[in-house]
Short mmCIF file of C-alpha atoms and ligand atoms in Angstrom, two decimals:
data_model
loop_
_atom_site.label_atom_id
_atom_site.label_comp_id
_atom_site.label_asym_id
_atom_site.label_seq_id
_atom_site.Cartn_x
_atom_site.Cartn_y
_atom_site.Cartn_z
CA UNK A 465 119.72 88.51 91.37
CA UNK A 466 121.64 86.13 89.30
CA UNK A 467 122.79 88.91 86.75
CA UNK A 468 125.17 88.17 84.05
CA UNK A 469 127.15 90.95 81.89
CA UNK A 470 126.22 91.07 78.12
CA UNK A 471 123.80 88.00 77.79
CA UNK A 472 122.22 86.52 75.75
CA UNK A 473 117.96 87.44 76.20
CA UNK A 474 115.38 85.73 74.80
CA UNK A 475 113.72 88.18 72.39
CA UNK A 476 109.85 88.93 73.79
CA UNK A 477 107.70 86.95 70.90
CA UNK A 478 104.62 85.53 71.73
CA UNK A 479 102.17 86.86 74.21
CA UNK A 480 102.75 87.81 77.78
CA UNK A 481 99.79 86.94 80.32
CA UNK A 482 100.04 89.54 83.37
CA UNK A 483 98.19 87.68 85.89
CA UNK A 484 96.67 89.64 89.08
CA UNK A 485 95.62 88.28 92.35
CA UNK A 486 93.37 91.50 93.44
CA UNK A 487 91.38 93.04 90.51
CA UNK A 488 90.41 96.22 92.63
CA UNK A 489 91.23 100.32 91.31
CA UNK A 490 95.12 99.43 90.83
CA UNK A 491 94.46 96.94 88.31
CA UNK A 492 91.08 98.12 87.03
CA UNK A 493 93.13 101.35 86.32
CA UNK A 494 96.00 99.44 84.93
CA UNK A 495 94.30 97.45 82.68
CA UNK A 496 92.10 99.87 81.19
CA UNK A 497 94.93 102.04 80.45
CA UNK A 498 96.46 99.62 78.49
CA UNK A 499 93.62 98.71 76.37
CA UNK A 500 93.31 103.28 75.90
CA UNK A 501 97.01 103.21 75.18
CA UNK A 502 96.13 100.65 72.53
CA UNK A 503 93.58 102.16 70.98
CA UNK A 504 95.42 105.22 70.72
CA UNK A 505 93.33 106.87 72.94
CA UNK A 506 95.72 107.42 75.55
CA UNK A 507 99.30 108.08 76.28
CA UNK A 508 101.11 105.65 78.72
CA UNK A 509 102.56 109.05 80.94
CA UNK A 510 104.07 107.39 83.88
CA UNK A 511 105.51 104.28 82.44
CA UNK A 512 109.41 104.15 82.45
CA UNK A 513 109.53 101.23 79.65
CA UNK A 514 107.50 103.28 77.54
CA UNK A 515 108.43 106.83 77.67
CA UNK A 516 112.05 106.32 79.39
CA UNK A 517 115.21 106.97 77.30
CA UNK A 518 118.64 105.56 78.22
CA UNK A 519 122.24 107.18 77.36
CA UNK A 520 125.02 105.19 75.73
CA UNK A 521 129.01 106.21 75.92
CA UNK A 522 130.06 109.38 76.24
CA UNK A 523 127.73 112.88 76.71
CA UNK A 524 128.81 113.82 73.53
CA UNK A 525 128.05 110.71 71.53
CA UNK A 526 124.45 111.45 71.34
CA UNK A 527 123.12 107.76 71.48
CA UNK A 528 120.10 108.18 73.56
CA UNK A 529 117.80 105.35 72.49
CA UNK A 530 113.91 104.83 73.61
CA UNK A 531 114.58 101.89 76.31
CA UNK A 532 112.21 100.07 74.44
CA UNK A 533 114.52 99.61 71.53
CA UNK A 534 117.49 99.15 73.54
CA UNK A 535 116.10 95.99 75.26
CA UNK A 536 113.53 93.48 74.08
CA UNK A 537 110.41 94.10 75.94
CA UNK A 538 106.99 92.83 75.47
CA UNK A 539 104.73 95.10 73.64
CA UNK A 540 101.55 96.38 74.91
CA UNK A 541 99.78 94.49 71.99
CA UNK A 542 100.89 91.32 72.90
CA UNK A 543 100.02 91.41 76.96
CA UNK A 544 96.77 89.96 78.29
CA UNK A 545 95.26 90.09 81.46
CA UNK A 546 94.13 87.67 84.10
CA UNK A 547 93.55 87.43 87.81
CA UNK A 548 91.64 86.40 91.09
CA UNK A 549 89.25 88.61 93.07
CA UNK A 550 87.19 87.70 96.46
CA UNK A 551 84.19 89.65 94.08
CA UNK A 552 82.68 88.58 90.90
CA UNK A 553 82.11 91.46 88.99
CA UNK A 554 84.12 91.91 85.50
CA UNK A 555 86.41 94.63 84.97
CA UNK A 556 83.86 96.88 83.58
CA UNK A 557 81.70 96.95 86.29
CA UNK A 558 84.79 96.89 89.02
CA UNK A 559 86.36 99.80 87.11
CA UNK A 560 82.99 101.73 87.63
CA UNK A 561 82.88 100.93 91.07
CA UNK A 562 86.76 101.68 91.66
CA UNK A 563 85.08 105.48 90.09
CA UNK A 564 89.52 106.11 89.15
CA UNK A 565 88.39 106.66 85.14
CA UNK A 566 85.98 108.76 83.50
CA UNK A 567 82.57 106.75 82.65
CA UNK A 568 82.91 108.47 79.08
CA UNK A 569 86.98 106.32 78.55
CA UNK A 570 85.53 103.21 80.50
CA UNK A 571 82.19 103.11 78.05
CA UNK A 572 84.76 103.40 74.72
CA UNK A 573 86.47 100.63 76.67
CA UNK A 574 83.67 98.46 77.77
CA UNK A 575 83.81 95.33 75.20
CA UNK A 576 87.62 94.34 77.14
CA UNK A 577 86.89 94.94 80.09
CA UNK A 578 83.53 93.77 80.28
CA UNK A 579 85.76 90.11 78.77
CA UNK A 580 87.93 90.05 81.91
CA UNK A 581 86.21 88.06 85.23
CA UNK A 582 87.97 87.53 88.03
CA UNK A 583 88.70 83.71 88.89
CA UNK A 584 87.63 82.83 92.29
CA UNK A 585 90.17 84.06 95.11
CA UNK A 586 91.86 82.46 97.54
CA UNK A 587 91.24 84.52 100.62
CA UNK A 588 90.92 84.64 104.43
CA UNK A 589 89.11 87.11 106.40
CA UNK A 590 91.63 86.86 109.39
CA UNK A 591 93.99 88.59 107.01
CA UNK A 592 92.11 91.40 105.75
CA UNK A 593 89.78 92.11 108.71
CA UNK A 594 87.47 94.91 106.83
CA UNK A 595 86.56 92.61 103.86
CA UNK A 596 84.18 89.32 103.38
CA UNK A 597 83.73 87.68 99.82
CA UNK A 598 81.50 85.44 98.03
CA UNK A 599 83.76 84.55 95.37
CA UNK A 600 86.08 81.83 96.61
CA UNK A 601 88.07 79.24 96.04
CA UNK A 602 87.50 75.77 98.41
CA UNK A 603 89.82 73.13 98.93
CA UNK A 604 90.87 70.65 102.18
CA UNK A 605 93.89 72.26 102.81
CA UNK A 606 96.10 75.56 101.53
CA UNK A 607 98.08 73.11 99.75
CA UNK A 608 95.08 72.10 98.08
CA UNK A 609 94.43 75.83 96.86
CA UNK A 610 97.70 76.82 95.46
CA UNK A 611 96.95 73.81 93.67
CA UNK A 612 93.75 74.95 92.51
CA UNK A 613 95.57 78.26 91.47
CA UNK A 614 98.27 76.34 89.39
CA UNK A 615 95.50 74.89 87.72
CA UNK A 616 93.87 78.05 87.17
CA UNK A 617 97.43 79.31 85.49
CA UNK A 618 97.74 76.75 83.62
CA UNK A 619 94.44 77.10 81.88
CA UNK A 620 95.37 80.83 81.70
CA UNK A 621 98.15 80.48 79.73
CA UNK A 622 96.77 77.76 77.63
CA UNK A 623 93.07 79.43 76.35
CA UNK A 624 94.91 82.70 75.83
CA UNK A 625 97.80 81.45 74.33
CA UNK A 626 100.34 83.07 76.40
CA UNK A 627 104.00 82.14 75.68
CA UNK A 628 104.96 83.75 79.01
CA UNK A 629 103.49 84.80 81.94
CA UNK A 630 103.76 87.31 85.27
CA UNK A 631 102.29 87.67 88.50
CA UNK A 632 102.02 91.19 89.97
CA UNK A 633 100.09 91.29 93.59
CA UNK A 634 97.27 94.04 93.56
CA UNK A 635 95.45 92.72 96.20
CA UNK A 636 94.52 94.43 99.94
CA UNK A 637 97.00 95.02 102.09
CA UNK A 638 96.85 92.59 104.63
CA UNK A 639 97.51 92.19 108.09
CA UNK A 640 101.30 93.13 109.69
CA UNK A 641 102.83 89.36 110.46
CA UNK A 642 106.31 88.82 111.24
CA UNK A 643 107.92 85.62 109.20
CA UNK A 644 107.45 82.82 111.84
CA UNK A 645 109.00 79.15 111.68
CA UNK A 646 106.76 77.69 108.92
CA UNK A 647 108.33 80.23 106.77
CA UNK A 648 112.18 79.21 107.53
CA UNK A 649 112.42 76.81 105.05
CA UNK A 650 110.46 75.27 101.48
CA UNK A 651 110.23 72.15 103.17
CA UNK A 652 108.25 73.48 106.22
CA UNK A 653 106.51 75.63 104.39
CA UNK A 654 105.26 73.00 101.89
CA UNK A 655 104.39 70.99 105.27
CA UNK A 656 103.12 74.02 107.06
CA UNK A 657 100.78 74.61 103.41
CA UNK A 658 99.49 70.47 103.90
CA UNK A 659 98.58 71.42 107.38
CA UNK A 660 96.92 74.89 106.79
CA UNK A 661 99.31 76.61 109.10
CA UNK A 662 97.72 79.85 110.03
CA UNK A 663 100.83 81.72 109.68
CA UNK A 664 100.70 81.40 105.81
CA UNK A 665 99.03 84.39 104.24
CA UNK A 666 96.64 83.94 100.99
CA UNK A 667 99.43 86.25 98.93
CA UNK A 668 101.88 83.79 99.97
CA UNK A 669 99.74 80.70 98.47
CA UNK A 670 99.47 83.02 95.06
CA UNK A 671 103.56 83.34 95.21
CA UNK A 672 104.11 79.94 96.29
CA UNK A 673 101.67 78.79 93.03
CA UNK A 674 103.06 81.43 90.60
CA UNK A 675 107.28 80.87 91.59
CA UNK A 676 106.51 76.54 91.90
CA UNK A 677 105.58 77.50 88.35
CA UNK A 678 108.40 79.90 86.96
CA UNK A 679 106.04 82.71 86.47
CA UNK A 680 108.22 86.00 88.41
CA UNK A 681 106.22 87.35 90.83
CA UNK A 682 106.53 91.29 92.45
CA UNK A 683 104.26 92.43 95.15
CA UNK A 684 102.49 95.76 95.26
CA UNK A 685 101.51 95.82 98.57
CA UNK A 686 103.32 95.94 102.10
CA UNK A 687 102.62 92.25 102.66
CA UNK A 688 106.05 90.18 103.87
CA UNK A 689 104.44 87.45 100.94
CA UNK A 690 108.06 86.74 99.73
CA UNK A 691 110.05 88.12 102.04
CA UNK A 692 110.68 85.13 103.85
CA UNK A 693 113.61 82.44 103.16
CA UNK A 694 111.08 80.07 102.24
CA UNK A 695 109.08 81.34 99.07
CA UNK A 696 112.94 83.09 98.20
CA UNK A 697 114.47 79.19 98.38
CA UNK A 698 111.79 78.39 95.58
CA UNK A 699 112.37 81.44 93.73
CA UNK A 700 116.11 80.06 93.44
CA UNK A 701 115.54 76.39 92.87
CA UNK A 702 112.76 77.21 90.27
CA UNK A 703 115.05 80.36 88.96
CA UNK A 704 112.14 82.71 88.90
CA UNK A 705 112.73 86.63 89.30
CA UNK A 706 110.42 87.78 92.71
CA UNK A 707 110.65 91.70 93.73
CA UNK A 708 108.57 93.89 96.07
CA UNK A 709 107.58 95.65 97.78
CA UNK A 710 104.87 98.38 98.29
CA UNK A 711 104.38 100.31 94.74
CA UNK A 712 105.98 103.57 95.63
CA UNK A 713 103.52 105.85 94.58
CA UNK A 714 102.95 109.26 96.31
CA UNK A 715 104.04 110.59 99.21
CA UNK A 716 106.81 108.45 99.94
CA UNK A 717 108.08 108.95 96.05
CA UNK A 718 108.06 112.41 97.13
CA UNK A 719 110.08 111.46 100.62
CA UNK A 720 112.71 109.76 98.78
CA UNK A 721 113.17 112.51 96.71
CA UNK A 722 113.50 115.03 99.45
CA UNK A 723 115.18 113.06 101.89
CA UNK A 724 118.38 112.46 99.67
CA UNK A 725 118.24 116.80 99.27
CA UNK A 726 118.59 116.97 102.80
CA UNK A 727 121.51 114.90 103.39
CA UNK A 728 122.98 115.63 99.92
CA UNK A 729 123.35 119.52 101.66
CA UNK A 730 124.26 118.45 105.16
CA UNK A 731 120.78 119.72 106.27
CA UNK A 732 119.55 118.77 109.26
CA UNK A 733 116.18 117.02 109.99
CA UNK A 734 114.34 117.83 113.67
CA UNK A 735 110.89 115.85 112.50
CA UNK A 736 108.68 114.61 109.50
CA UNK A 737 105.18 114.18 110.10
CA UNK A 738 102.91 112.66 106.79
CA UNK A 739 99.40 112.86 106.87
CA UNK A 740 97.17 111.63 104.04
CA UNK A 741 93.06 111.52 103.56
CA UNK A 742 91.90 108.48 101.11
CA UNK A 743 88.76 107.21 100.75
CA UNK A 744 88.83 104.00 98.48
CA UNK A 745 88.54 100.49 99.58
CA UNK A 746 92.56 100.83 99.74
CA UNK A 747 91.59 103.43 102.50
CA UNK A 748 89.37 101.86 104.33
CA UNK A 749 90.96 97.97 103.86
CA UNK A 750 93.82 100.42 105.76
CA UNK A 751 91.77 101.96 108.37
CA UNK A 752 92.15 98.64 110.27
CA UNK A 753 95.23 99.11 112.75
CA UNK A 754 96.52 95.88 111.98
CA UNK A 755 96.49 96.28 107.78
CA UNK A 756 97.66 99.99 108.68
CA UNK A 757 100.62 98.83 110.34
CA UNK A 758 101.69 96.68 107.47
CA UNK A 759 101.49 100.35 105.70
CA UNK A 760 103.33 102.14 108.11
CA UNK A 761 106.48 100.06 108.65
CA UNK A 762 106.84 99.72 104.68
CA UNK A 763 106.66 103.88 104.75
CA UNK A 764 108.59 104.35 107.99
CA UNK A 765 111.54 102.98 106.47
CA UNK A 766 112.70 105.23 104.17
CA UNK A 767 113.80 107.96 105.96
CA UNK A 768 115.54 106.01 108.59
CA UNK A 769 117.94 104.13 105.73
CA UNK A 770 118.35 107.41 104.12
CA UNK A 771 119.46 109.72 106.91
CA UNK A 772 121.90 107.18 108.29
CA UNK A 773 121.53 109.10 111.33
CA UNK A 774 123.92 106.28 113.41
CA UNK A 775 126.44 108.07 110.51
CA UNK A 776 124.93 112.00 111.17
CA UNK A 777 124.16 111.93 114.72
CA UNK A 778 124.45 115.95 114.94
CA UNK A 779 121.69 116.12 111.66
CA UNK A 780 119.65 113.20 112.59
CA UNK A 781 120.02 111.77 115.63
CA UNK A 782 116.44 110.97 117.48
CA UNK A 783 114.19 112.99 114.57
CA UNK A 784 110.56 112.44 114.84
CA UNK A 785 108.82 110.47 111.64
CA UNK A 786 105.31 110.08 112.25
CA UNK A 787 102.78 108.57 109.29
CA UNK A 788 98.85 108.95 109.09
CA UNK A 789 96.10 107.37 106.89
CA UNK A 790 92.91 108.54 107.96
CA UNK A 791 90.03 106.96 105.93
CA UNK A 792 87.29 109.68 104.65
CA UNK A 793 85.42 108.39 101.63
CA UNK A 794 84.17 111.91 99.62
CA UNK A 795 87.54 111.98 98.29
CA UNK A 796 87.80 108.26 96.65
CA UNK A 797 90.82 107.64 95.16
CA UNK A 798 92.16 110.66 95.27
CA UNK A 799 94.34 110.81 97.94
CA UNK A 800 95.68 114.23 99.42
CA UNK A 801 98.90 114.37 101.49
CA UNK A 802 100.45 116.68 103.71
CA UNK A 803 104.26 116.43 104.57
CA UNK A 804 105.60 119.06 107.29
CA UNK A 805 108.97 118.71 107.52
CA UNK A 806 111.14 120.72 110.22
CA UNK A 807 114.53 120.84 109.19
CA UNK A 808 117.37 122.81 110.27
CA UNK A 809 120.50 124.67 108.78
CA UNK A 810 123.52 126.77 109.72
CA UNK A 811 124.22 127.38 112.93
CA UNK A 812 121.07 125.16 113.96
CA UNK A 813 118.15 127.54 112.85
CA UNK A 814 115.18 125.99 111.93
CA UNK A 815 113.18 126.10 108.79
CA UNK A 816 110.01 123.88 107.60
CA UNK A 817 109.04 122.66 104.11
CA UNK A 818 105.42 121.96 103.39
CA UNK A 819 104.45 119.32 100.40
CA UNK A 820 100.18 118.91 99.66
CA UNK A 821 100.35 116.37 97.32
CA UNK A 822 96.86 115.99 95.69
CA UNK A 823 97.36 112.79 93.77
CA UNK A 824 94.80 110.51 92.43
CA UNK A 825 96.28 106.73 93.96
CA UNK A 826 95.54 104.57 91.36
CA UNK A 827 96.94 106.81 88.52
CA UNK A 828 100.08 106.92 90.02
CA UNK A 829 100.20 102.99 91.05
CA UNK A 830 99.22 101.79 86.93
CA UNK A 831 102.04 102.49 85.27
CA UNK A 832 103.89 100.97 88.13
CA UNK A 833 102.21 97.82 87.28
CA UNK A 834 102.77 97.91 83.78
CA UNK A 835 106.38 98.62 84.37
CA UNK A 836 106.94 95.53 86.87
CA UNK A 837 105.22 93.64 83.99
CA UNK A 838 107.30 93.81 81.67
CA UNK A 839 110.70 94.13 83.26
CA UNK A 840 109.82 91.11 85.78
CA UNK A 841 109.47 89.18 81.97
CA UNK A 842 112.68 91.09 80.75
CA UNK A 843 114.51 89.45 83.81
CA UNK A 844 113.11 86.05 83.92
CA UNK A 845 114.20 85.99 79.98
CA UNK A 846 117.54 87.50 81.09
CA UNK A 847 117.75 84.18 83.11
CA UNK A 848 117.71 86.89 86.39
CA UNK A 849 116.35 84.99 89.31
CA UNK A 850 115.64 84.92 93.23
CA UNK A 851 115.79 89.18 94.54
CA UNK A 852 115.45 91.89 91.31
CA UNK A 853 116.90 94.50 93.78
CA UNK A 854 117.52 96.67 90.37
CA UNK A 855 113.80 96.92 90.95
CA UNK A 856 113.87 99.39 93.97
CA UNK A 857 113.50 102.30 92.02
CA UNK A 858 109.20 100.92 92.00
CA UNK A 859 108.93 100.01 95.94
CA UNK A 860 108.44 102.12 98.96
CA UNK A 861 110.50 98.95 100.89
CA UNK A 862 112.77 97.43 98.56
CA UNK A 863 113.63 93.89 98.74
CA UNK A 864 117.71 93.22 99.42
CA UNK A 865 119.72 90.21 100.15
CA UNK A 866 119.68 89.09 103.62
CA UNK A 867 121.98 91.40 105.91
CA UNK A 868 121.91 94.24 102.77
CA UNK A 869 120.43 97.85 103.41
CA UNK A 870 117.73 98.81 101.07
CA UNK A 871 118.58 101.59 98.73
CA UNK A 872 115.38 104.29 98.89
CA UNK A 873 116.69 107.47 96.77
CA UNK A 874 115.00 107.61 94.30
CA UNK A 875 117.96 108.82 91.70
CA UNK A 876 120.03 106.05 92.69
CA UNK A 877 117.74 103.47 92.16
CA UNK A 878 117.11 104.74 88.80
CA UNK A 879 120.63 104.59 88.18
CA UNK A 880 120.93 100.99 89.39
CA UNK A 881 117.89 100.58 87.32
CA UNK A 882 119.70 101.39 83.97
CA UNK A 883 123.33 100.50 84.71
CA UNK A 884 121.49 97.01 85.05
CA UNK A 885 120.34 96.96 81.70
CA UNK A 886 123.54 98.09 80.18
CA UNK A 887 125.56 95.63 81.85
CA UNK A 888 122.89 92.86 80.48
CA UNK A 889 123.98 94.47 76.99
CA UNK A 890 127.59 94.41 78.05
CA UNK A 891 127.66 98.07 77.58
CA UNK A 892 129.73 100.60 79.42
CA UNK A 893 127.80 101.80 82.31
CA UNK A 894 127.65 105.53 83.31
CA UNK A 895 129.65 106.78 86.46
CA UNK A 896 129.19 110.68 85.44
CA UNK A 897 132.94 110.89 86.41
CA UNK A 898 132.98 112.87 83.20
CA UNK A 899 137.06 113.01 83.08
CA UNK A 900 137.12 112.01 79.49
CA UNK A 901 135.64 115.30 78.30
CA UNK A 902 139.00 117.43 79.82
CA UNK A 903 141.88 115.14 79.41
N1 NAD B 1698 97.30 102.92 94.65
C1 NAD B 1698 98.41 103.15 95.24
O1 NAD B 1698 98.93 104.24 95.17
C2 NAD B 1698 99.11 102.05 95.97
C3 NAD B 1698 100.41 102.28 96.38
C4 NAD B 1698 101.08 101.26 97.05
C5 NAD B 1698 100.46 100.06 97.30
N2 NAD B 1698 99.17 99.88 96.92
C6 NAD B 1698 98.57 98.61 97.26
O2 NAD B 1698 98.03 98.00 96.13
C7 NAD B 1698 96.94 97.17 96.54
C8 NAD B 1698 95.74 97.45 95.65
O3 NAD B 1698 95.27 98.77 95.86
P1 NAD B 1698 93.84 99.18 95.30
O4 NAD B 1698 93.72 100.66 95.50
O5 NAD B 1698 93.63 98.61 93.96
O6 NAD B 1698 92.89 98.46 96.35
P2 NAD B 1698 91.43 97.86 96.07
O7 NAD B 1698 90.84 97.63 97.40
O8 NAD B 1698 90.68 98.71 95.12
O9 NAD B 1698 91.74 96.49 95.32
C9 NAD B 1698 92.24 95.38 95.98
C10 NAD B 1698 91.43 94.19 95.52
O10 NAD B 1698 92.01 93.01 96.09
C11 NAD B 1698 90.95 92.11 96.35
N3 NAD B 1698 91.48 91.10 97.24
C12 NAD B 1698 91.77 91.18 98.56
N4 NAD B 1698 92.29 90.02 99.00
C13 NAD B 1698 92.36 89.19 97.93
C14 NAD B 1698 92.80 87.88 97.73
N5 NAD B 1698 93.30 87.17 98.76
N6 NAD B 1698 92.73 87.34 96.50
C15 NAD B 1698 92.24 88.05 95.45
N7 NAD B 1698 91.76 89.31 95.59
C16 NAD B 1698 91.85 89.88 96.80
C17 NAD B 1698 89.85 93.01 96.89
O11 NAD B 1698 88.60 92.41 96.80
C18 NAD B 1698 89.99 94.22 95.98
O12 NAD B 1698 89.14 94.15 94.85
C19 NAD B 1698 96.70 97.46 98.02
O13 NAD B 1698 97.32 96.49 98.80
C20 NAD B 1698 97.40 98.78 98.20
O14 NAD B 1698 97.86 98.99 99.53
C21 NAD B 1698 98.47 100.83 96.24
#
C-alpha cells in the first residue's frame, strides 16, 4: 500500500482527468452529477469526500473538520472526463438511453455532455457474451491496443490539460476467468499481450495501459483485471495506486452491515437467500451465466469472511447463502432486492429478517465513482502504490495482499478508511478506547 505516517502530499492543483473505460448508466450518471453538482443544481448526497467529516483528538476537543479541508483533494471544478465505449453515442444521448436521470436535469445539462464521445473501445465479444459493438479499436496484436490506448491517454491529458489523471473501470462485467499462467508474471504477460493470449481480458489491456503509465487504476466491476501478480508487479515497479473491486452498492452494502450485527450479538445464522430484479444493460450483460458468476463469487464472499464460521461453528457452521439476478427490463435501473435471512437466537429458536431494498443502481454506484476518483489521486500524490486496501470500505470484494483476508464490515472499513488519512497527516488515530475521559 506503500503508506507512510505524516507525509508530505502533493497539494491537488491543476486539473484531474477521470478517465472511464465503459461510458454506460454508472458513468453517464456519474458524470452528469458532477456537472449538476457544479452548477449548483444538485447536491453530491452519497459522496464521502464531499459530505464526510472526520474527528481529530479527543471527543471533547470538538475538531471535526469537512474531510475535504483536512486533506488536499481535487475539486469538482477542476475534474474532466474521458473514456472508451464499444458504442458511439455522446454522453447526452447514452445518458438518455441509460433513462437513470430525469430528461428535464439531462436537457439543463446537455451542452457537457453532449462534449463527451467515447473513444473507440477495446473489446472482445468472448468476454461479454450478450454485447457486439461497432465502435472499436484495431490493432495486430493486444499489445498493439494498449498501445493504441496509451496513445489515446496521452492525447487526453494533453488537449484537456490535465495535470493528473485516473482510471476507474465502468465497463460490463465480464466473463468469470480464473488468473492462468500468462498472468504469473509482467514479463509473460507482456509476452502473452505480443501474442494475443486469449486469457488476457480487454479490462486488463485498459489496466495494463493506464498502470505502464502511472495513472491509479480501481475497478468497479467483479472482473479479476488486477487481481493477478502480473498487472500488481507493474503497479509496484511503476508505483501506481490500483484498488477494486465490485462498487459495493446495494444489497451487499446492506449485507455487510447486517452481517457484522449478527456476529457482533452472537446470533446465529441458519441461511441467507438474496434475490434482486434489474433490468438495465447491467442486468441483462448479467443474465449470461458466465458474466453472472463473475457477480456471484464477488457477492458470495462477504458473508463467508464475516461469519468466520471455521471460528463459530455452533452459529455458522454449513449456513445456506444463495444469490439471484434475474433480468426483467420494466424496472430499468432500478433494481429491487429481497434479503430473507433465517437467523437464530437463545436456546436455538429461530427468527427471520426481511430487507426490500428498492434502490435505483446507478444512483448508488456515482458517488462511488467520484469517491475512487479522487482518493485514487489523493494516494498516488501520497506516493501510496501497488493494493489501496484502505479502499475496502467502496468494494463488495476488497482487494488484500496475497495470503490476507478481506475486511467486508462496513464500519471497519470506514474506520481503516480514516485512520489512513490521519496517519498520512501524522495525526493521532482514533481507537474509541475512550480511557482519557475517566482517568
Ligand atoms: N450500478 C451498480 O450498482 C453497480 C454496482 C457494482 C458494480 N457495477 C458494475 O459497474 C459496471 C457498469 O455498470 P452499468 O450499470 O453502468 O452498466 P452499463 O451496461 O450501463 O455500462 C457499461 C458500459 O460498458 C461498455 N463496455 C463493455 N465492455 C467494454 C470495453 N471493453 N471497453 C469499453 N466499454 C465497454 C458497454 O458498452 C456499456 O456502455 C458493470 O460491470 C457493473 O456490474 C455496477
Amino acid at each position: 500500500m506503500g503508506l507512510k505516517k505524516g507525509v508530505e502530499v502533493k497539494q491537488a492543483s491543476g486539473k484531474l482527468g477521470v478517465l472511464l473505460p465503459g461510458m454506460g448508466a454508472v458513468a453517464t450518471t456519474f458524470i452528469a452529477g458532477v456537472e449538476a453538482v457544479k452548477r449548483g443544481l444538485a447536491v453530491p448526497i452519497g459522496s464521502l469526500c464531499e459530505m464526510g467529516t472526520i474527528r481529530l483528538g479527543k471527543r471533547t476537543d470538538g475538531k471535526v473538520p469537512a474531510l475535504r479541508d483536512y486533506v488536499s483533494l481535487a475539486g469538482l471544478g477542476d475534474l474532466c472526463f474521458g473514456g472508451w465505449d464499444i458504442f458511439p453515442e455522446d454522453m447526452f444521448q447514452a445518458a438518455g438511453k441509460a433513462g437513470v436521470l430525469e430528461r428535464s436535469l439531462l436537457d439543463q445539462l446537455k451542452a457537457p455532455l453532449e462534449a463527451l464521445r467515447p473513444m473507440p473501445a477495446v473489446f472482445e465479444q468472448a468476454w461479454v457474451k450478450k454485447l457486439s459493438g461497432t465502435h472499436l479499436k484495431k490493432g495486430a496484436n493486444k499489445m498493439v491496443l494498449a498501445e493504441q490506448l496509451m496513445a489515446d491517454i496521452q492525447k487526453f491529458k494533453k488537449d484537456n490539460g490535465c495535470d493528473r489523471l485516473v482510471m476507474v473501470w465502468c465497463g460490463s462485467t465480464e466473463i468469470y476467468r480464473e488468473p492462468s499462467d500468462v498472468h504469473a508474471s509482467l514479463a509473460v504477460f507482456e509476452n502473452g499481450l505480443r501474442d494475443s493470449d486469449d486469457n488476457i481480458a480487454p479490462s486488463q489491456v485498459y489496466a495494463y495501459a493506464a498502470i505502464k503509465l502511472g495513472v491509479p487504476f480501481a475497478n468497479g466491476a467483479p472482473n479479476m483485471t488486477v487481481d493477478v501478480p502480473a498487472l500488481q508487479e507493474l503497479a509496484r515497479n511503476t508505483k501506481t495506486p490500483i484498488a477494486g473491486k465490485d462498487f459495493k452498492t446495494g444489497q451487499t452494502l446492506i449485507k455487510t452491515v447486517l452481517a457484522p450485527m449478527l456476529k457482533a450479538r452472537m446470533l446465529g445464522l441458519e441461511g441467507w437467500y438474496s434475490t434482486n430484479i434489474l433490468g438495465n444493460r447491467d442486468g441483462e450483460v448479467l443474465d449470461d451465466p458466465e458474466s453472472f458468476k463473475s457477480k456471484e463469487v464477488s457477492k458470495l464472499g462477504a458473508l463467508e469472511h464475516i461469519l468466520q464460521p471455521e471460528k463459530y461453528p455452533e452459529l455458522y457452521k454449513d449456513f445456506t447463502h444463495v444469490v439471484r439476478i434475474n433480468y426483467y427490463p420494466p424496472r430499468g435501473d432500478n433494481k429491487e432486492g429481497w434479503d430473507n435471512i433465517d437467523i437464530r437466537g437463545w436456546l436455538g429458536y429461530p427468527m427471520q429478517i426481511k430487507v426490500n431494498f428498492l434502490c435505483r443502481d446507478s444512483i448508488l454506484a456515482a458517488p462511488i465513482v467520484l469517491d475512487l476518483a479522487l482518493w485514487m489521486d489523493f494516494a498516488s500524490r501520497a506516493g501510496m502504490a501497488g493494493i489501496q486496501e484502505w479502499l475496502s470500505f467502496y468494494f463488495k470484494s476488497p482487494m488484500t495482499q496475497a495470503g490476507l483476508y478481506p475486511e467486508h464490515d462496513l464500519f471497519i472499513q470506514l474506520m481503516k478508511l480514516k485512520n489512513t488519512l490521519r496517519y498520512t497527516r501524522g495525526d493521532e488515530l482514533i481507537t474509541h478506547l475512550g480511557a482519557e475521559y475517566y482517568d
